[in-house]
mmCIF file with all atom_site columns, C-alpha atoms in Angstrom:
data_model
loop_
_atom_site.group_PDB
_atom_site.id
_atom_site.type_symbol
_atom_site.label_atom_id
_atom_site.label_alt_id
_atom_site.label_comp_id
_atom_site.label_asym_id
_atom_site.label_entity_id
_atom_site.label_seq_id
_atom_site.pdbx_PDB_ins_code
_atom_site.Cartn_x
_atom_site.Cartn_y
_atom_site.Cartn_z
_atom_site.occupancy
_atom_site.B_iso_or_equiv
_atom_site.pdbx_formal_charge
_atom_site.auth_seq_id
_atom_site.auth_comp_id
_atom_site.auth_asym_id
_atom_site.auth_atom_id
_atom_site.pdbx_PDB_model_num
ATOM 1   C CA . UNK A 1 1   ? 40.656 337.223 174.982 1.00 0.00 ? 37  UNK A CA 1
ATOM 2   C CA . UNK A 1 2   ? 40.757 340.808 173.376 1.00 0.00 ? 38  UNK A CA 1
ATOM 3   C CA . UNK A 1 3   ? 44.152 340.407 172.802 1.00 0.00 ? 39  UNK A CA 1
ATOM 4   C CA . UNK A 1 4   ? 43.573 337.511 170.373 1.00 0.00 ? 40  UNK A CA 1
ATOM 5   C CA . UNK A 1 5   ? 40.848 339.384 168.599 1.00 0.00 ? 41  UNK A CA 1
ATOM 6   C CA . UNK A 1 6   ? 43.040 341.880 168.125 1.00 0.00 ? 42  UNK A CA 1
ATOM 7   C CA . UNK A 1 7   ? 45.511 339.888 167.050 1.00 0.00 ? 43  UNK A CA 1
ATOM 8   C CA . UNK A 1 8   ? 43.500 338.186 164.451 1.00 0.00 ? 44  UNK A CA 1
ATOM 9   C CA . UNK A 1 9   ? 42.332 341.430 163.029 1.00 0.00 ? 45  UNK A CA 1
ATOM 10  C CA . UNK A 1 10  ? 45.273 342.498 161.980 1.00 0.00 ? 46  UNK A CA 1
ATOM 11  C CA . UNK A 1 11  ? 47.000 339.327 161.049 1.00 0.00 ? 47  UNK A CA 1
ATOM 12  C CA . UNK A 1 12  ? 46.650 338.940 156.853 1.00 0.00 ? 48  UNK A CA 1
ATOM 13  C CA . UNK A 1 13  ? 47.194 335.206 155.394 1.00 0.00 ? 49  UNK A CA 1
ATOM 14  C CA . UNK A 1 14  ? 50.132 334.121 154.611 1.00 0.00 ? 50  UNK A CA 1
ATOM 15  C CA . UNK A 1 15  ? 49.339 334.259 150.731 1.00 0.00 ? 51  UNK A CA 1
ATOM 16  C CA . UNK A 1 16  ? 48.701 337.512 150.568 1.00 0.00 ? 52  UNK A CA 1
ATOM 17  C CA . UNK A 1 17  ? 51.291 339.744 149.300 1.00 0.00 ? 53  UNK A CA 1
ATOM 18  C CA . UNK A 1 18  ? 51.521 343.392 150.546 1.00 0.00 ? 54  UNK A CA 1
ATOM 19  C CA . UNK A 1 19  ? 51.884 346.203 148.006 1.00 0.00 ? 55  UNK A CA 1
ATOM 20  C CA . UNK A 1 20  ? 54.241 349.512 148.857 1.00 0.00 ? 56  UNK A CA 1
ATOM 21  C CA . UNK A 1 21  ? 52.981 352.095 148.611 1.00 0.00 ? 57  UNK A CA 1
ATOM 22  C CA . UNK A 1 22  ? 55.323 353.596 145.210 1.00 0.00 ? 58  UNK A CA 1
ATOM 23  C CA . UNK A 1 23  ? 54.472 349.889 143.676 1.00 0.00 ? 59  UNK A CA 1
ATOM 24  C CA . UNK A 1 24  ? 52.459 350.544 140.769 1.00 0.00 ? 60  UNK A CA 1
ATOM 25  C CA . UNK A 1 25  ? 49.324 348.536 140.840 1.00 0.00 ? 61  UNK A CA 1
ATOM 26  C CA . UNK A 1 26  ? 49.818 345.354 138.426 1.00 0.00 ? 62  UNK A CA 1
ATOM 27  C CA . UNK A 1 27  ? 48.333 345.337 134.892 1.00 0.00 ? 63  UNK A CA 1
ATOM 28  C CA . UNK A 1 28  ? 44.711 344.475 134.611 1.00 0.00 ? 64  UNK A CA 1
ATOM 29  C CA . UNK A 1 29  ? 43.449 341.174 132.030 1.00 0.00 ? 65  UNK A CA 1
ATOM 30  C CA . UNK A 1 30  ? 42.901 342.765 128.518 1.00 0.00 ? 66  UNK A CA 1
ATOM 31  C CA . UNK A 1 31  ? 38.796 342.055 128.357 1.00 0.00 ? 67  UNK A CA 1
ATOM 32  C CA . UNK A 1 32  ? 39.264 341.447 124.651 1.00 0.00 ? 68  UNK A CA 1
ATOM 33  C CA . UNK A 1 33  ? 41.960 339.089 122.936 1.00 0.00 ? 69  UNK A CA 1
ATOM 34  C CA . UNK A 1 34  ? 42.858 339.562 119.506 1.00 0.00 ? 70  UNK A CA 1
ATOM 35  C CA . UNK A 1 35  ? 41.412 337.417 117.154 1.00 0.00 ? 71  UNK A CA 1
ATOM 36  C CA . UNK A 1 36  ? 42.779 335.826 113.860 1.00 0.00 ? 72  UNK A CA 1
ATOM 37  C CA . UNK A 1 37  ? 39.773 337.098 111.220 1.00 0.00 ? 73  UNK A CA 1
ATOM 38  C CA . UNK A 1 38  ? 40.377 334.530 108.911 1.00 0.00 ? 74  UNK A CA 1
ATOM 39  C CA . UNK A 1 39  ? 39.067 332.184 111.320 1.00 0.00 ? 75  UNK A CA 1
ATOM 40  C CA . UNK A 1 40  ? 35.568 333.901 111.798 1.00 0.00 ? 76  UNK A CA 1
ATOM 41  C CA . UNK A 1 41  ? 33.596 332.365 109.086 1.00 0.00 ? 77  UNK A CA 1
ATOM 42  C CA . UNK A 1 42  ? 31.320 335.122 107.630 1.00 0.00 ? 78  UNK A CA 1
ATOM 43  C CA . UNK A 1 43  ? 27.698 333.872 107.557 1.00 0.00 ? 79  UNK A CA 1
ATOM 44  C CA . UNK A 1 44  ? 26.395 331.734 104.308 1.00 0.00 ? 80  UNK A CA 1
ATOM 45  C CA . UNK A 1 45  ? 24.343 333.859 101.976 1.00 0.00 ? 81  UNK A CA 1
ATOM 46  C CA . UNK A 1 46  ? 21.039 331.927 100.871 1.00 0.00 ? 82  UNK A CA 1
ATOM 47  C CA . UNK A 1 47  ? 20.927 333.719 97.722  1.00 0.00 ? 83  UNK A CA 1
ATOM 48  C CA . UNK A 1 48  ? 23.623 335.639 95.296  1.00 0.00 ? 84  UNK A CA 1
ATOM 49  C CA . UNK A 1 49  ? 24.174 336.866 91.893  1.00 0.00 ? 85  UNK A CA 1
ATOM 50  C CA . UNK A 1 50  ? 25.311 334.393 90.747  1.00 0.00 ? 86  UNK A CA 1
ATOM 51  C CA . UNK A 1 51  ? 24.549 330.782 92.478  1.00 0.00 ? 87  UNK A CA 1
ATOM 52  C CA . UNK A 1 52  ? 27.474 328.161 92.731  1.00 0.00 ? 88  UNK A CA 1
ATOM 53  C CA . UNK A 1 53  ? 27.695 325.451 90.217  1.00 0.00 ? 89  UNK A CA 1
ATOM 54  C CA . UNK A 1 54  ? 28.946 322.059 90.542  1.00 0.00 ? 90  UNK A CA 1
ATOM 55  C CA . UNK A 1 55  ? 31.399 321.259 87.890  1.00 0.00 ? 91  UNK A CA 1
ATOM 56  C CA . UNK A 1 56  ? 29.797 320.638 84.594  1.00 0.00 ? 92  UNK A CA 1
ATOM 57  C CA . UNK A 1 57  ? 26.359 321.610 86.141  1.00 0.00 ? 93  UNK A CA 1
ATOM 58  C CA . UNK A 1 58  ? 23.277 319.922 87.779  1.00 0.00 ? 94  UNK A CA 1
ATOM 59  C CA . UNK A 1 59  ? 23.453 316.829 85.314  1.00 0.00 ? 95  UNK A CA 1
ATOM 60  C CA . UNK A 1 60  ? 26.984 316.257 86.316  1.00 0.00 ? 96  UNK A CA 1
ATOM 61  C CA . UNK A 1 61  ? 25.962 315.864 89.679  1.00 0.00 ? 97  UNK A CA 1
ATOM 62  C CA . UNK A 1 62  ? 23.459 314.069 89.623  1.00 0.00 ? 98  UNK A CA 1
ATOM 63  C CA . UNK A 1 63  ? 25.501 311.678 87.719  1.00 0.00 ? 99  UNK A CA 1
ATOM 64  C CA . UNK A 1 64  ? 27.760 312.168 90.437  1.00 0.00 ? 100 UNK A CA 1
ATOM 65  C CA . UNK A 1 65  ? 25.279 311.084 93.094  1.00 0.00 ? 101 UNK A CA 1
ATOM 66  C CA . UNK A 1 66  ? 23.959 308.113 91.575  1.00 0.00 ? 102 UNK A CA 1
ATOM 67  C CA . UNK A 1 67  ? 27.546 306.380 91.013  1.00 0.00 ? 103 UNK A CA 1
ATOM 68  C CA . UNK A 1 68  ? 28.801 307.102 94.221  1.00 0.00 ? 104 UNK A CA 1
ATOM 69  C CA . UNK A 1 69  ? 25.222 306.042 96.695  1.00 0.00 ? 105 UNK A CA 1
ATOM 70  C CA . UNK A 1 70  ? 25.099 302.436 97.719  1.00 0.00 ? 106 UNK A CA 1
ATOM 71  C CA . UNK A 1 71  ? 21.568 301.956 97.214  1.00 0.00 ? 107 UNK A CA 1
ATOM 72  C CA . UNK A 1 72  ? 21.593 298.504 98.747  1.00 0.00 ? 108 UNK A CA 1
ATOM 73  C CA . UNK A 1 73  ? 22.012 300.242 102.064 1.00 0.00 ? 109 UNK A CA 1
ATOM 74  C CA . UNK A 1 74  ? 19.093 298.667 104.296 1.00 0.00 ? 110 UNK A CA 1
ATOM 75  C CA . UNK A 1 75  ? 16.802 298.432 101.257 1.00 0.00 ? 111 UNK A CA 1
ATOM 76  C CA . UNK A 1 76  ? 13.936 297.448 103.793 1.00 0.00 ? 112 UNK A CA 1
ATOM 77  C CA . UNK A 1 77  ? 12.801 301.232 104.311 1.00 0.00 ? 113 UNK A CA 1
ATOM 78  C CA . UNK A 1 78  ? 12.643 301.985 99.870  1.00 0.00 ? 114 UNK A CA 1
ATOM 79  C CA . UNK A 1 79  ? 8.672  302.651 100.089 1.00 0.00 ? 115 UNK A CA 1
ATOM 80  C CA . UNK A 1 80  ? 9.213  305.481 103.175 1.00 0.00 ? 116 UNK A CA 1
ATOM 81  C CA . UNK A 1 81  ? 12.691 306.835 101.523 1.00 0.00 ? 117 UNK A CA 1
ATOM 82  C CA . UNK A 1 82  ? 12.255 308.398 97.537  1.00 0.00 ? 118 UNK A CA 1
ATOM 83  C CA . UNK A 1 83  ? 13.475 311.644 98.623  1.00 0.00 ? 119 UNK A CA 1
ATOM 84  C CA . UNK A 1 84  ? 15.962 313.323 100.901 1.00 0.00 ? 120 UNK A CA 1
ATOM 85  C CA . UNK A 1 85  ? 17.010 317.164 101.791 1.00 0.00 ? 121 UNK A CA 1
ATOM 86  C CA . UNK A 1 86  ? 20.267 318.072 101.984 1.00 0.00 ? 122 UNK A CA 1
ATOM 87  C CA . UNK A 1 87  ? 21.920 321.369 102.494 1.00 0.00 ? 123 UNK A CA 1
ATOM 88  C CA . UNK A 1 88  ? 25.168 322.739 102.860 1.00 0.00 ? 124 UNK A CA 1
ATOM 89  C CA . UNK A 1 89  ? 27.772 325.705 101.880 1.00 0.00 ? 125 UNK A CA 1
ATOM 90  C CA . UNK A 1 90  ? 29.810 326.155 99.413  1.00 0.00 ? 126 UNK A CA 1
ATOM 91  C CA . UNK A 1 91  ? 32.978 328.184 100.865 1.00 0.00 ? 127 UNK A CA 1
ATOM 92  C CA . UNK A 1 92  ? 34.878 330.608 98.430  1.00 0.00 ? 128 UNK A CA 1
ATOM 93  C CA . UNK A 1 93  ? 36.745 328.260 97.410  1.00 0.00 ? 129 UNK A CA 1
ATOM 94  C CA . UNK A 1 94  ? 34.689 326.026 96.377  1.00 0.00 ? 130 UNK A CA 1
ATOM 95  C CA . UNK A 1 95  ? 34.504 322.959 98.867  1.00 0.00 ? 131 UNK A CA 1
ATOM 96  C CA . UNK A 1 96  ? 31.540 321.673 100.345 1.00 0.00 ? 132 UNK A CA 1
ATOM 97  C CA . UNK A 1 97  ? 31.123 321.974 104.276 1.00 0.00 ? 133 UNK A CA 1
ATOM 98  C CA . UNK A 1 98  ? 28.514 322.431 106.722 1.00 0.00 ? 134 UNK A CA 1
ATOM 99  C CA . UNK A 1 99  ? 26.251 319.447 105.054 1.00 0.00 ? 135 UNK A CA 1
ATOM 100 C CA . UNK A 1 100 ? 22.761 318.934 106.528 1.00 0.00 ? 136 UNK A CA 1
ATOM 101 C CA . UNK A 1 101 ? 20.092 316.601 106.294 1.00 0.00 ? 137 UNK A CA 1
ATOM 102 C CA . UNK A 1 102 ? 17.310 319.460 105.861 1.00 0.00 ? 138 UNK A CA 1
ATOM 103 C CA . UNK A 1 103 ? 14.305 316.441 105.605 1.00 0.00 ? 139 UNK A CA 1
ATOM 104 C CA . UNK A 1 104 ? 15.140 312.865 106.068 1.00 0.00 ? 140 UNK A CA 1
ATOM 105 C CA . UNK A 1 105 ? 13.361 309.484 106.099 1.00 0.00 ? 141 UNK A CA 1
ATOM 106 C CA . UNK A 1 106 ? 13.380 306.279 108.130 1.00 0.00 ? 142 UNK A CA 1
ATOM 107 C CA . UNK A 1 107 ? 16.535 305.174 107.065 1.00 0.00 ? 143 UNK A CA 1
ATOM 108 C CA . UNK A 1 108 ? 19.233 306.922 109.207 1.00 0.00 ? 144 UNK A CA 1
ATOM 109 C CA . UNK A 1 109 ? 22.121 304.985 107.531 1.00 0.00 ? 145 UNK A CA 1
ATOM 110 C CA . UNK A 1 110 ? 20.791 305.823 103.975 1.00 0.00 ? 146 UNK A CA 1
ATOM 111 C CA . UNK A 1 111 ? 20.639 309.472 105.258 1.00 0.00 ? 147 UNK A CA 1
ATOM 112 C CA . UNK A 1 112 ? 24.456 309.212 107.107 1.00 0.00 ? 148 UNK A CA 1
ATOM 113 C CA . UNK A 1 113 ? 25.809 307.582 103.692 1.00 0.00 ? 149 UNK A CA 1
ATOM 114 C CA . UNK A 1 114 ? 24.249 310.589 101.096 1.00 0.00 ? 150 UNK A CA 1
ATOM 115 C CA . UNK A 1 115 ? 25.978 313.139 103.652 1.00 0.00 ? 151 UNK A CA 1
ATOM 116 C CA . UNK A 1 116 ? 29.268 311.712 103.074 1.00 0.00 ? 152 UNK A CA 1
ATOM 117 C CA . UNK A 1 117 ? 29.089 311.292 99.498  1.00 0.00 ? 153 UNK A CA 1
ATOM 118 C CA . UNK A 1 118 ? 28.281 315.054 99.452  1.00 0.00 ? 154 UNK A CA 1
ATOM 119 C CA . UNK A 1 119 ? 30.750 315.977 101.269 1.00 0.00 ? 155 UNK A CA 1
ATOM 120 C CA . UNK A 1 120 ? 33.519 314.374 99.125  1.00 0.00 ? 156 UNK A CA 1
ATOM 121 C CA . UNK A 1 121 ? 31.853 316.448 96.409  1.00 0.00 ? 157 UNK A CA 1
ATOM 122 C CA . UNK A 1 122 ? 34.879 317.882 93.815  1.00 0.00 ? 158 UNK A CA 1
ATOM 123 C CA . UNK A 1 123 ? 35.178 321.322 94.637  1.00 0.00 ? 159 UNK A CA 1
ATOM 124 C CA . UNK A 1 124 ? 31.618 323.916 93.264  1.00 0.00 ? 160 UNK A CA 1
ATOM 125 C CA . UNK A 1 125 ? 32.512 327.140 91.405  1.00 0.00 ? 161 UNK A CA 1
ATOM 126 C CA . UNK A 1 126 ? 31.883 329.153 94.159  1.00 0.00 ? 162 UNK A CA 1
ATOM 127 C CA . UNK A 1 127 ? 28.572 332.103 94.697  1.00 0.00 ? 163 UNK A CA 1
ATOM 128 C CA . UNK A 1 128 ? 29.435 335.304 93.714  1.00 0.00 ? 164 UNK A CA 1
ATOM 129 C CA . UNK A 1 129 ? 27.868 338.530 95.209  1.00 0.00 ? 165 UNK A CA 1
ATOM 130 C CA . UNK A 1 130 ? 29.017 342.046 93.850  1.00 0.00 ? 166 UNK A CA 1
ATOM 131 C CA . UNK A 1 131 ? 32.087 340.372 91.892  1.00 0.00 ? 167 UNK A CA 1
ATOM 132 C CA . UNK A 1 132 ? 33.220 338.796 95.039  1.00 0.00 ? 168 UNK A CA 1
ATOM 133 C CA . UNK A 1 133 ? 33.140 334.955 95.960  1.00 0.00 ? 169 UNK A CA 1
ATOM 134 C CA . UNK A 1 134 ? 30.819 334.438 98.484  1.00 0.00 ? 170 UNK A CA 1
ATOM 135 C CA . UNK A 1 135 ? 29.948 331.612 100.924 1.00 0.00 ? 171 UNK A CA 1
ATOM 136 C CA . UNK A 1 136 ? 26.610 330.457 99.762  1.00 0.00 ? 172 UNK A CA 1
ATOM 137 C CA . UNK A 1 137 ? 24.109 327.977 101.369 1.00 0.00 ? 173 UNK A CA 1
ATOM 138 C CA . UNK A 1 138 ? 22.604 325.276 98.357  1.00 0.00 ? 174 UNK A CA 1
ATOM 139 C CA . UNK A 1 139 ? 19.634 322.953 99.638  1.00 0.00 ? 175 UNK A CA 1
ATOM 140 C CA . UNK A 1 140 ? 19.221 319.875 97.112  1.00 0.00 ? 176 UNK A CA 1
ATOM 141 C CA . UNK A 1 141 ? 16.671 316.858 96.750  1.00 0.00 ? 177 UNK A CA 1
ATOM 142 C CA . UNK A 1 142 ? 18.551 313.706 96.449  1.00 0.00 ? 178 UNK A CA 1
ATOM 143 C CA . UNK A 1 143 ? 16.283 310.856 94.585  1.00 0.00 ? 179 UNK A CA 1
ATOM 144 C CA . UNK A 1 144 ? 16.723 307.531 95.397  1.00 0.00 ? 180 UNK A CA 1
ATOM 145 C CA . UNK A 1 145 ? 16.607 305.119 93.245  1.00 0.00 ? 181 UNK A CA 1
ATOM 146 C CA . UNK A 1 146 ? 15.730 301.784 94.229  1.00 0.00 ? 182 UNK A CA 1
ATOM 147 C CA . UNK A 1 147 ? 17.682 299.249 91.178  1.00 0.00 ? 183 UNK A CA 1
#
């Protein structure tokens, strides 16, 4: 019996590869990888020198808006839905991404509908902060009108 626990005490598994003594030890995992900095998105600045602008200003998007909504989307909920809250950024170069429904109503496909029409928005003239173009966080109200 003391033979075998001997015998297991020295034995090492079969996977395990033995290193001589002049082998240099291997390299360890790098802790950091590099990363590509154009793809960490700097964070959205709420407010800038100067604020984007949708082409031809605020009237031109709200012209915008009220072409392109389908107000006969589940017109059942028009007394509980005047009003909804959007926001989203506007990225240096202009396009609209990261849009939000900030305050909603009862009419989830209404609010699902308004998000997509805002995000095929024509690109903004993007925020600028110390001459540079900024990515810049807008919040709007969009009215609905019931025809």
């Amino acid at each position: 019996m003391a033979a075998t626990t001997e015998q297991n005490r020295t034995r090492k598994p079969e996977n395990q590869r033995t290193r001589e003594p002049d082998e240099p030890d291997e390299p360890e995992t790098p802790v950091f990888e590099e990363v590509d900095q154009d793809s960490i998105k700097e964070p959205a600045m709420d407010f800038v020198e100067k604020m984007p602008e949708y082409p031809g200003g605020m009237e031109e998007m709200m012209k915008y808006l009220n072409k392109n909504i389908d107000y006969t989307i589940s017109e059942k909920t028009q007394e509980v839905c005047s009003r909804i809250y959007y926001s989203f950024v506007v990225e240096k170069d202009g396009r609209v991404t990261e849009v939000k429904v900030i305050r909603g109503c009862a009419n989830l496909e209404l609010e699902a509908h308004v998000k997509k029409v805002i995000e095929k928005m024509p690109k903004w003239t993007p925020g600028e902060q110390a001459g540079k173009k900024v990515r810049t966080r807008f919040r709007i109200p969009v009215l609905i009108n019931w025809k």
